[in-house]
Amino acid sequence: MMAQVAITLNVNGRNQTTLAEPREILADVLRDRLGLTGTHLGCEHGVCGACTVLLDGEMVRSCLLFAVQAQGSEITTIEGLEENGELHPMQKAFSEYHGLQCGFCTPGMILAGIDLLKRNPDPTAEEVRDDMGGNICRCTGYQKIVESVLGAAREMNEVTS
């Protein structure tokens, strides 16, 4: 076992200090040390997208990042999206448009959808499919996920109009 070091991570708007091995991945620290189990581990190779989080507002695979590399950055997990007891519009859309089935991919899909809409607030269905292709779902067939992202885009665009 390697020596552990103290790290402070800003997760969902709160600074949290914990011990971690220098080689410990961010996903494991979020899940095992901070209790944020919405970040899922699937392939552990950065291919499936289940471990997606936002790091300084950008989508990253938390299974490919050492936790010590995240010091000084703002990390947003699925647990950090709700504000004042209200779900994020993307979370609402996934529920309303039935964009989830088993739920394993859902946190990563939601965060990937948020990242997409930050870069492209009014995507076409094809743009959603292309952009979200790096997140794997084994249950839905993706159509409901695409509809969810498009529904969230409409909702978010109405709010800003």
PDB file of N, CA, C and O in Angstrom, residues 89-100 144 147-148 151-152 154-155:
ATOM      1  N   PRO A  89     -32.842  20.955 -15.005  1.00  0.00           N
ATOM      2  CA  PRO A  89     -33.711  20.667 -16.153  1.00  0.00           C
ATOM      3  C   PRO A  89     -33.349  19.385 -16.901  1.00  0.00           C
ATOM      4  O   PRO A  89     -34.242  18.696 -17.404  1.00  0.00           O
ATOM      5  N   MET A  90     -32.078  19.029 -16.940  1.00  0.00           N
ATOM      6  CA  MET A  90     -31.687  17.783 -17.611  1.00  0.00           C
ATOM      7  C   MET A  90     -32.185  16.577 -16.821  1.00  0.00           C
ATOM      8  O   MET A  90     -32.662  15.599 -17.403  1.00  0.00           O
ATOM      9  N   GLN A  91     -32.106  16.635 -15.504  1.00  0.00           N
ATOM     10  CA  GLN A  91     -32.626  15.549 -14.680  1.00  0.00           C
ATOM     11  C   GLN A  91     -34.132  15.417 -14.868  1.00  0.00           C
ATOM     12  O   GLN A  91     -34.651  14.310 -14.999  1.00  0.00           O
ATOM     13  N   LYS A  92     -34.834  16.548 -14.869  1.00  0.00           N
ATOM     14  CA  LYS A  92     -36.280  16.528 -15.081  1.00  0.00           C
ATOM     15  C   LYS A  92     -36.624  15.918 -16.433  1.00  0.00           C
ATOM     16  O   LYS A  92     -37.559  15.119 -16.547  1.00  0.00           O
ATOM     17  N   ALA A  93     -35.874  16.311 -17.469  1.00  0.00           N
ATOM     18  CA  ALA A  93     -36.153  15.818 -18.820  1.00  0.00           C
ATOM     19  C   ALA A  93     -35.927  14.308 -18.910  1.00  0.00           C
ATOM     20  O   ALA A  93     -36.701  13.604 -19.560  1.00  0.00           O
ATOM     21  N   PHE A  94     -34.897  13.794 -18.262  1.00  0.00           N
ATOM     22  CA  PHE A  94     -34.651  12.353 -18.300  1.00  0.00           C
ATOM     23  C   PHE A  94     -35.807  11.594 -17.664  1.00  0.00           C
ATOM     24  O   PHE A  94     -36.154  10.501 -18.100  1.00  0.00           O
ATOM     25  N   SER A  95     -36.415  12.181 -16.654  1.00  0.00           N
ATOM     26  CA  SER A  95     -37.581  11.565 -16.037  1.00  0.00           C
ATOM     27  C   SER A  95     -38.806  11.705 -16.944  1.00  0.00           C
ATOM     28  O   SER A  95     -39.507  10.726 -17.215  1.00  0.00           O
ATOM     29  N   GLU A  96     -39.053  12.895 -17.411  1.00  0.00           N
ATOM     30  CA  GLU A  96     -40.239  13.179 -18.222  1.00  0.00           C
ATOM     31  C   GLU A  96     -40.257  12.416 -19.554  1.00  0.00           C
ATOM     32  O   GLU A  96     -41.296  11.929 -19.982  1.00  0.00           O
ATOM     33  N   TYR A  97     -39.099  12.308 -20.199  1.00  0.00           N
ATOM     34  CA  TYR A  97     -39.018  11.665 -21.517  1.00  0.00           C
ATOM     35  C   TYR A  97     -38.577  10.207 -21.433  1.00  0.00           C
ATOM     36  O   TYR A  97     -38.286   9.590 -22.442  1.00  0.00           O
ATOM     37  N   HIS A  98     -38.471   9.675 -20.229  1.00  0.00           N
ATOM     38  CA  HIS A  98     -38.124   8.263 -20.007  1.00  0.00           C
ATOM     39  C   HIS A  98     -36.755   7.917 -20.587  1.00  0.00           C
ATOM     40  O   HIS A  98     -36.581   6.896 -21.246  1.00  0.00           O
ATOM     41  N   GLY A  99     -35.778   8.784 -20.313  1.00  0.00           N
ATOM     42  CA  GLY A  99     -34.424   8.587 -20.824  1.00  0.00           C
ATOM     43  C   GLY A  99     -33.593   7.631 -19.998  1.00  0.00           C
ATOM     44  O   GLY A  99     -32.386   7.566 -20.171  1.00  0.00           O
ATOM     45  N   LEU A 100     -34.207   6.906 -19.100  1.00  0.00           N
ATOM     46  CA  LEU A 100     -33.452   5.951 -18.298  1.00  0.00           C
ATOM     47  C   LEU A 100     -34.252   4.671 -18.124  1.00  0.00           C
ATOM     48  O   LEU A 100     -35.479   4.686 -18.199  1.00  0.00           O
ATOM     49  N   LYS A 144     -34.738   7.553 -26.404  1.00  0.00           N
ATOM     50  CA  LYS A 144     -35.310   8.307 -25.282  1.00  0.00           C
ATOM     51  C   LYS A 144     -34.270   9.225 -24.638  1.00  0.00           C
ATOM     52  O   LYS A 144     -34.618  10.276 -24.092  1.00  0.00           O
ATOM     53  N   GLU A 147     -34.235  12.217 -26.946  1.00  0.00           N
ATOM     54  CA  GLU A 147     -35.434  13.011 -26.680  1.00  0.00           C
ATOM     55  C   GLU A 147     -35.298  13.781 -25.362  1.00  0.00           C
ATOM     56  O   GLU A 147     -35.760  14.931 -25.261  1.00  0.00           O
ATOM     57  N   SER A 148     -34.678  13.173 -24.373  1.00  0.00           N
ATOM     58  CA  SER A 148     -34.484  13.834 -23.083  1.00  0.00           C
ATOM     59  C   SER A 148     -33.575  15.047 -23.214  1.00  0.00           C
ATOM     60  O   SER A 148     -33.879  16.122 -22.674  1.00  0.00           O
ATOM     61  N   GLY A 151     -35.407  17.735 -25.059  1.00  0.00           N
ATOM     62  CA  GLY A 151     -36.409  18.320 -24.175  1.00  0.00           C
ATOM     63  C   GLY A 151     -35.782  19.276 -23.174  1.00  0.00           C
ATOM     64  O   GLY A 151     -36.323  20.364 -22.912  1.00  0.00           O
ATOM     65  N   ALA A 152     -34.644  18.890 -22.624  1.00  0.00           N
ATOM     66  CA  ALA A 152     -33.931  19.774 -21.688  1.00  0.00           C
ATOM     67  C   ALA A 152     -33.470  21.033 -22.410  1.00  0.00           C
ATOM     68  O   ALA A 152     -33.552  22.136 -21.848  1.00  0.00           O
ATOM     69  N   ARG A 154     -34.897  22.514 -24.954  1.00  0.00           N
ATOM     70  CA  ARG A 154     -36.061  23.389 -25.119  1.00  0.00           C
ATOM     71  C   ARG A 154     -36.382  24.106 -23.810  1.00  0.00           C
ATOM     72  O   ARG A 154     -36.614  25.316 -23.785  1.00  0.00           O
ATOM     73  N   GLU A 155     -36.407  23.362 -22.728  1.00  0.00           N
ATOM     74  CA  GLU A 155     -36.719  23.930 -21.412  1.00  0.00           C
ATOM     75  C   GLU A 155     -35.688  24.985 -21.022  1.00  0.00           C
ATOM     76  O   GLU A 155     -36.049  26.078 -20.567  1.00  0.00           O
TER      77      GLU A 155
END
